XYZ file of C-alpha atoms in Angstrom:
358
model
C -0.256 -0.208 0.057
C 0.908 3.662 -0.554
C 3.183 2.977 -3.843
C 2.720 4.555 -6.363
C 2.063 1.655 -8.508
C -0.502 0.697 -6.190
C -4.177 0.991 -7.889
C -5.893 2.392 -5.351
C -3.190 4.882 -5.058
C -3.150 6.007 -8.230
C -6.946 6.456 -8.149
C -6.706 8.472 -5.377
C -4.213 10.904 -6.713
C -7.151 10.585 -9.814
C -9.562 11.922 -7.242
C -7.109 14.412 -5.550
C -6.086 16.617 -8.822
C -9.069 16.288 -10.449
C -10.046 20.042 -10.635
C -7.058 20.659 -11.703
C -8.094 18.569 -14.946
C -11.393 20.821 -14.969
C -9.312 23.892 -14.507
C -7.113 23.363 -17.827
C -10.591 23.498 -19.606
C -11.548 26.023 -17.958
C -8.557 28.356 -18.758
C -8.507 27.574 -22.584
C -12.139 28.363 -22.907
C -11.491 31.719 -20.833
C -8.407 32.238 -23.179
C -10.462 31.440 -26.353
C -7.898 28.867 -27.280
C -10.510 27.203 -29.100
C -11.590 29.660 -31.338
C -8.088 30.624 -32.293
C -7.370 27.563 -33.602
C -11.143 26.964 -35.085
C -10.016 30.476 -37.741
C -6.975 29.720 -38.315
C -5.939 28.387 -41.728
C -4.564 25.278 -40.140
C -2.318 23.794 -37.123
C -0.144 26.541 -34.929
C 3.125 26.094 -33.418
C 3.344 27.529 -29.483
C 4.777 30.938 -30.544
C 1.644 31.622 -32.893
C -1.012 30.692 -30.580
C 0.753 32.671 -27.518
C 0.514 35.816 -29.995
C -2.802 35.029 -30.582
C -3.582 34.484 -27.359
C -1.795 37.757 -25.616
C 0.002 35.312 -23.163
C 3.271 34.047 -22.373
C 4.973 31.536 -24.472
C 5.963 29.644 -21.638
C 2.450 29.391 -20.267
C 0.826 28.761 -23.545
C 3.337 25.864 -24.139
C 2.265 24.034 -21.023
C -1.043 24.579 -21.089
C -1.136 22.958 -24.557
C 1.033 19.875 -23.941
C -1.683 19.430 -20.811
C -4.477 19.753 -23.391
C -3.308 16.721 -25.536
C -3.806 14.225 -22.997
C -6.955 15.285 -22.302
C -8.136 14.666 -25.990
C -8.854 18.586 -26.332
C -6.069 19.008 -28.860
C -4.370 16.907 -31.483
C -0.526 17.468 -31.737
C 1.714 17.359 -35.339
C 5.627 16.919 -34.240
C 6.165 16.095 -37.601
C 9.560 18.432 -38.577
C 10.681 18.694 -34.991
C 7.963 21.370 -34.209
C 4.934 20.879 -32.372
C 1.604 22.450 -34.305
C -1.700 22.187 -32.673
C -5.237 21.710 -33.686
C -8.765 21.318 -32.287
C -9.681 17.816 -31.419
C -12.915 16.438 -32.674
C -14.397 17.120 -28.855
C -13.049 20.411 -29.614
C -14.243 21.390 -32.791
C -18.219 19.782 -31.435
C -18.070 21.551 -28.032
C -15.877 24.050 -27.394
C -15.848 26.760 -30.312
C -18.528 29.650 -30.897
C -18.821 28.524 -34.274
C -20.263 24.918 -33.239
C -24.240 24.442 -33.138
C -23.364 22.409 -30.356
C -20.705 24.556 -28.657
C -20.874 24.505 -24.522
C -18.625 27.558 -24.061
C -21.019 29.683 -22.047
C -21.759 26.551 -19.415
C -18.224 26.152 -19.470
C -17.309 29.461 -18.439
C -20.295 29.689 -16.172
C -19.071 26.224 -14.103
C -15.453 27.657 -14.079
C -16.663 31.197 -12.882
C -19.536 30.401 -10.286
C -19.867 26.827 -9.932
C -16.330 26.030 -9.464
C -15.913 29.109 -6.394
C -19.160 27.520 -4.756
C -17.318 23.873 -4.328
C -14.641 25.321 -2.810
C -16.999 25.295 0.362
C -18.424 22.063 0.046
C -17.263 20.915 3.584
C -19.368 24.351 4.523
C -22.460 23.093 2.820
C -22.478 19.889 4.563
C -22.234 21.216 7.791
C -24.974 23.767 7.408
C -27.425 21.944 4.477
C -27.417 25.296 2.918
C -26.010 27.120 -0.538
C -22.733 28.826 -0.419
C -23.291 32.127 -2.240
C -22.687 34.009 0.573
C -19.367 32.752 1.637
C -18.620 32.099 -2.350
C -19.785 35.540 -3.392
C -20.922 37.716 -0.515
C -24.848 37.125 -1.385
C -27.498 36.284 0.151
C -29.158 33.486 -1.090
C -32.522 33.955 0.737
C -34.050 34.470 -2.906
C -32.343 31.806 -4.718
C -32.456 32.788 -7.979
C -31.791 36.621 -7.137
C -28.440 35.082 -5.938
C -27.782 32.994 -9.035
C -28.806 35.750 -11.469
C -26.454 38.296 -9.168
C -25.673 40.459 -12.084
C -26.892 41.194 -15.621
C -23.472 39.527 -16.843
C -23.939 36.384 -14.618
C -27.659 36.333 -15.705
C -26.540 36.062 -19.509
C -23.865 33.913 -18.991
C -26.266 31.496 -17.230
C -29.150 31.915 -19.772
C -26.847 31.526 -22.766
C -25.591 28.315 -20.655
C -29.161 26.513 -20.812
C -29.192 27.464 -24.662
C -26.190 25.606 -25.182
C -27.146 22.557 -23.146
C -30.201 22.281 -25.103
C -28.628 22.027 -28.143
C -27.829 18.905 -27.020
C -30.166 17.119 -25.008
C -33.282 19.283 -26.079
C -34.083 16.281 -29.289
C -33.582 13.321 -27.164
C -35.980 14.447 -24.107
C -38.574 15.732 -26.199
C -38.593 12.673 -28.126
C -38.749 10.086 -25.119
C -42.599 10.237 -25.472
C -44.412 11.565 -28.201
C -45.958 14.807 -27.473
C -48.041 15.356 -30.666
C -51.359 14.696 -28.651
C -50.706 18.108 -26.749
C -51.852 20.998 -28.862
C -50.644 23.597 -26.359
C -47.126 23.906 -24.346
C -46.129 25.553 -21.726
C -42.557 25.758 -20.954
C -42.038 26.754 -17.255
C -38.659 28.900 -16.692
C -37.562 28.194 -20.207
C -34.959 30.554 -20.248
C -34.310 32.295 -23.986
C -37.017 29.697 -25.377
C -34.273 27.066 -26.932
C -36.294 24.257 -25.948
C -39.317 25.721 -26.911
C -38.301 26.080 -29.927
C -36.656 22.592 -30.286
C -40.294 21.469 -29.025
C -42.043 23.262 -32.010
C -39.834 22.277 -34.125
C -40.671 18.941 -33.464
C -44.185 18.718 -33.440
C -45.554 21.601 -35.667
C -49.151 21.254 -34.726
C -48.707 22.785 -31.171
C -48.523 26.137 -29.388
C -45.304 26.471 -26.714
C -45.213 29.435 -24.596
C -42.131 30.276 -22.522
C -42.776 31.662 -19.024
C -40.366 33.222 -17.367
C -39.354 36.223 -15.174
C -39.180 39.525 -16.923
C -34.895 40.252 -16.183
C -34.329 36.693 -18.010
C -37.060 37.539 -20.974
C -35.400 41.098 -21.524
C -32.088 40.034 -21.384
C -32.960 37.305 -23.900
C -34.525 40.144 -25.845
C -31.504 41.693 -25.686
C -28.392 39.804 -26.390
C -30.184 36.618 -27.460
C -31.293 35.154 -30.742
C -35.151 34.275 -30.012
C -37.204 32.188 -31.468
C -39.171 34.281 -34.444
C -42.938 34.932 -33.688
C -45.842 32.423 -34.426
C -45.319 29.146 -33.095
C -43.951 29.882 -29.974
C -44.393 33.033 -27.728
C -43.337 34.655 -24.553
C -45.053 35.127 -21.269
C -43.331 37.307 -18.723
C -44.329 36.258 -14.734
C -42.872 34.408 -11.690
C -44.466 30.211 -11.472
C -44.947 30.828 -7.701
C -46.528 34.246 -7.395
C -48.375 34.798 -10.519
C -51.370 32.312 -12.787
C -50.187 30.057 -14.505
C -51.122 30.188 -18.472
C -53.495 27.228 -19.377
C -52.036 24.216 -21.436
C -52.249 20.974 -22.004
C -48.678 20.305 -21.152
C -46.353 21.569 -19.107
C -42.550 21.392 -19.146
C -40.412 21.350 -16.015
C -36.689 21.364 -17.500
C -34.040 21.224 -14.977
C -36.731 23.007 -12.537
C -37.593 20.528 -9.365
C -33.810 19.932 -8.884
C -33.576 23.790 -7.647
C -36.102 23.367 -4.856
C -36.803 21.563 -1.913
C -39.943 18.675 -1.916
C -42.195 21.589 -0.467
C -41.561 24.004 -2.714
C -41.794 21.669 -5.745
C -45.054 20.256 -4.222
C -46.779 23.899 -4.322
C -45.252 24.197 -7.703
C -46.771 20.905 -9.056
C -50.321 21.474 -7.146
C -50.390 24.836 -9.018
C -49.515 23.474 -12.351
C -52.035 20.615 -12.088
C -54.603 23.291 -11.230
C -53.612 25.378 -14.595
C -53.248 22.267 -16.501
C -56.056 21.203 -18.535
C -57.729 17.548 -18.008
C -56.297 14.556 -19.962
C -53.018 17.049 -20.178
C -49.761 16.516 -18.374
C -46.762 17.208 -17.115
C -42.940 16.661 -18.593
C -40.348 16.625 -16.170
C -36.637 16.469 -17.591
C -33.946 16.145 -15.047
C -31.115 13.755 -14.552
C -32.761 10.911 -12.455
C -31.002 8.757 -9.769
C -31.279 5.222 -9.705
C -33.965 3.310 -7.736
C -31.380 2.797 -4.635
C -30.291 6.432 -4.785
C -26.856 5.061 -5.440
C -25.788 6.210 -8.653
C -24.807 7.451 -11.202
C -21.954 9.434 -10.086
C -22.458 12.003 -11.962
C -26.234 12.856 -10.893
C -25.070 12.057 -7.237
C -22.601 15.021 -8.057
C -25.056 17.173 -9.360
C -26.993 16.507 -6.106
C -24.378 17.852 -4.368
C -24.019 20.751 -6.820
C -27.905 21.368 -5.888
C -26.819 21.484 -2.031
C -24.282 24.582 -3.298
C -25.521 25.878 -5.300
C -29.403 25.935 -4.677
C -32.004 24.402 -2.074
C -32.994 21.256 -3.645
C -31.768 17.499 -4.679
C -31.635 14.858 -7.825
C -34.064 12.791 -7.239
C -35.105 8.787 -7.624
C -37.863 8.156 -10.067
C -39.996 7.051 -6.573
C -39.593 10.616 -5.222
C -40.348 11.943 -8.889
C -43.916 10.033 -8.672
C -44.611 10.573 -5.390
C -44.577 14.529 -6.122
C -46.469 14.056 -9.087
C -48.975 12.392 -7.202
C -49.430 14.168 -4.461
C -49.861 16.714 -6.386
C -53.109 15.041 -8.603
C -50.660 13.717 -11.124
C -51.530 10.152 -12.196
C -49.968 7.540 -15.642
C -46.247 8.478 -14.565
C -43.852 7.174 -16.871
C -40.120 6.942 -16.791
C -37.765 7.106 -20.120
C -33.659 6.704 -19.814
C -32.595 9.035 -23.027
C -28.902 7.579 -22.687
C -27.781 11.429 -22.480
C -27.545 13.453 -19.412
C -31.289 13.975 -18.881
C -34.092 11.558 -18.623
C -37.455 12.744 -19.278
C -40.767 11.870 -17.080
C -44.572 12.732 -18.293
C -47.858 12.770 -15.626
C -50.671 13.136 -16.625
C -53.973 14.989 -15.180
C -57.096 12.677 -15.543
C -60.056 13.330 -17.456
C -63.448 14.218 -15.421
C -64.863 10.444 -14.367
C -61.820 9.153 -15.884
C -58.523 7.700 -14.473
C -55.102 7.860 -15.786
C -54.540 6.071 -18.814
C -50.917 6.787 -19.484
C -47.798 5.179 -19.621
C -46.504 2.582 -17.138
C -42.689 1.689 -16.321
C -39.478 2.783 -16.473
């Protein structure tokens, strides 16, 4: 035991230094490395990259070297000079020109989430989020803390747009949603998921119900869906009446909140939902025993650090939805980051026909 050749010690080293891998990725995004290489006519050497980034040659060389085994960059050493280009991963997810780019969410993780995680032990002791320690911002009003500045609100909203560029189609096709003619995306940000829904189901009308400051930020800085099939309505889904609809989408919403707050929101959704309608919950869903997957367990810790809620098992979601009056519970594992749950509101005098099982 204790030898560098011991598998347990190697695993310990990987765990202990995992944050360094994240920081390589975050720093490369912040410096604009992947966009620089995407715009170059061909692979670049250290000197050209250093000059393009306005960074030191030594620091640039060390960062580039670390990016290669992480499969963020490819390197060609023929001719005795190392020349770097974006890897397949970087071309797909790390450049501004890619339709599936994730730069805004990665920069949010690096600048906000990372700082909260420095206080994980405090969060475990206290059982509460760490915005006050990390940023000096009280989190009595959770989203006032999350949207603590216009720049932060824009970064977070852009990040959600990016997530749905990869995972949106997957969660919206987990079930056939074509029977639902009117859809309301609660807390739908700048409308990326709503636009995907409209594209997949051209017979539906989608309303994004979002707080005024997010809608105004989106209108000022982000490409919004064209008027017609997708529209926006400003409001607070905890305080204002919800638009009547056949289907409500709650994507990455319930995990922010305690069971008590989720129950209050789901009761409002059930009240507003037309009979025969339903709710689509899009979340990371824990295994039945609550002990995996690891990424979802880490997501639950992140909810402790940044919000008030947690990730949940299918049984826990079923209980919340049933208490609000929804039945016909069905879970679909999508194979992506997020899974999809559909539950229905019975017609008067009818049971819940919906799909069953997991």
